[in-house]
Amino acid sequence: SAMADDEVGSDPECGASAYGFEQIGKSVLYEVDSTGRICTITLNTPEKMNSMTPDVIQGCCAALAQAASDPELRVVILTGAGKAFCAGGDVKGMAGSKPRGRSQKRKRRPVPMDAHVWRLRADSYSSELLRNMNKITIAAINGACAGAGFSWACACDLRYAVAGAKFTTAFVNVGLTGDFGGSWTLPRIVGPGKAREMYLLSSVYTSEEMERWGAVSQVLPDNAALMAHVVEVANKLADRAPVALQRVKANLNDADTNTLGEHLAVESERHAKAVANPEMPIAAAAFVTKQKPDFSSASMERKPWMLSKL
């Protein structure tokens, strides 16, 4: 059945935990601007290069779930504190842990492999939210972007980076295969051939190379310029017709799985109902007069016939 635009992605099914919400304000910062339309989520363990320790993963899951549930938000910015965006998994922690079943004085009940699988699946719901929530998500890549941190960046709708930032999938270098959806999103960004190279070789690439391949929209000279530009882009997006923007993102996401015929049907439905939406004449009038649109008079409450498959 059809679903209201503001219902999509609003109630997280998994991923966020009470422990995660306790990390907001600590390992992960959550800040909404004065307009209430733009949220910035900052990974906040710079001493560990914002690596994906349990507190960062759970905190980010909780912050993203909170953002997805806020009907006033239009744009979500994901960035890192310090010199790194996110260095990926906590490799030092993994290297320091003893292999299971060895050097243990007492026997412990083994944890079923399925439990590990489903815990990781729950954590990776963070990537699903970045990709699918009905807000525009932007990665402001302020430094090193590796492993699952790279996967988080690839799950965002837009990516901007500081000059000199380094990017790598990194997984195979430490005997891992990849998680948080990077092997699904990256081929859709840079193409399957380049994605295979990046995953199989795990080489290190620069911001400039990523911009050349279309993985980064623009490279900025320093972190101050990066955040200023990202906030400018976020405000420009927040000024757009909110329901139309949600439907544009839904069209682009649906294109990944629809046949052309299926997509034309969904696209036509959304476009026709956008014409009937009170946002449209407001946006059109503002475009003609070159003034900033005010959508406050356009109610988000819509009649059943106005709903789409968004």
Short mmCIF file of C-alpha atoms in Angstrom, two decimals, residues 6 11 26 31-32 57 65 91 142 181 183 189 218 243 257 260-261 275 279 299 303 305 309:
data_model
loop_
_atom_site.label_atom_id
_atom_site.label_comp_id
_atom_site.label_asym_id
_atom_site.label_seq_id
_atom_site.Cartn_x
_atom_site.Cartn_y
_atom_site.Cartn_z
CA ASP A 6 7.25 11.53 5.95
CA ASP A 11 11.17 4.22 12.65
CA LYS A 26 30.38 11.74 23.79
CA GLU A 31 23.96 19.19 16.37
CA VAL A 32 20.90 20.72 14.69
CA ILE A 57 29.32 2.44 15.74
CA ALA A 65 18.07 6.88 13.75
CA VAL A 91 42.56 -2.71 13.69
CA ASN A 142 37.87 15.94 6.57
CA GLY A 181 27.63 -1.92 2.18
CA SER A 183 30.89 -3.33 -2.11
CA ILE A 189 29.55 5.46 -7.82
CA GLN A 218 34.44 18.76 -4.94
CA VAL A 243 8.49 16.48 -0.53
CA THR A 257 16.39 -2.34 -8.85
CA LEU A 260 12.70 0.64 -17.15
CA GLY A 261 8.97 -0.10 -17.33
CA VAL A 275 2.20 18.66 -9.72
CA GLU A 279 4.71 22.92 -2.85
CA SER A 299 1.12 21.32 4.86
CA LYS A 303 -4.86 13.27 1.36
CA TRP A 305 -4.82 10.16 -3.25
CA LYS A 309 5.06 4.73 -3.36
#
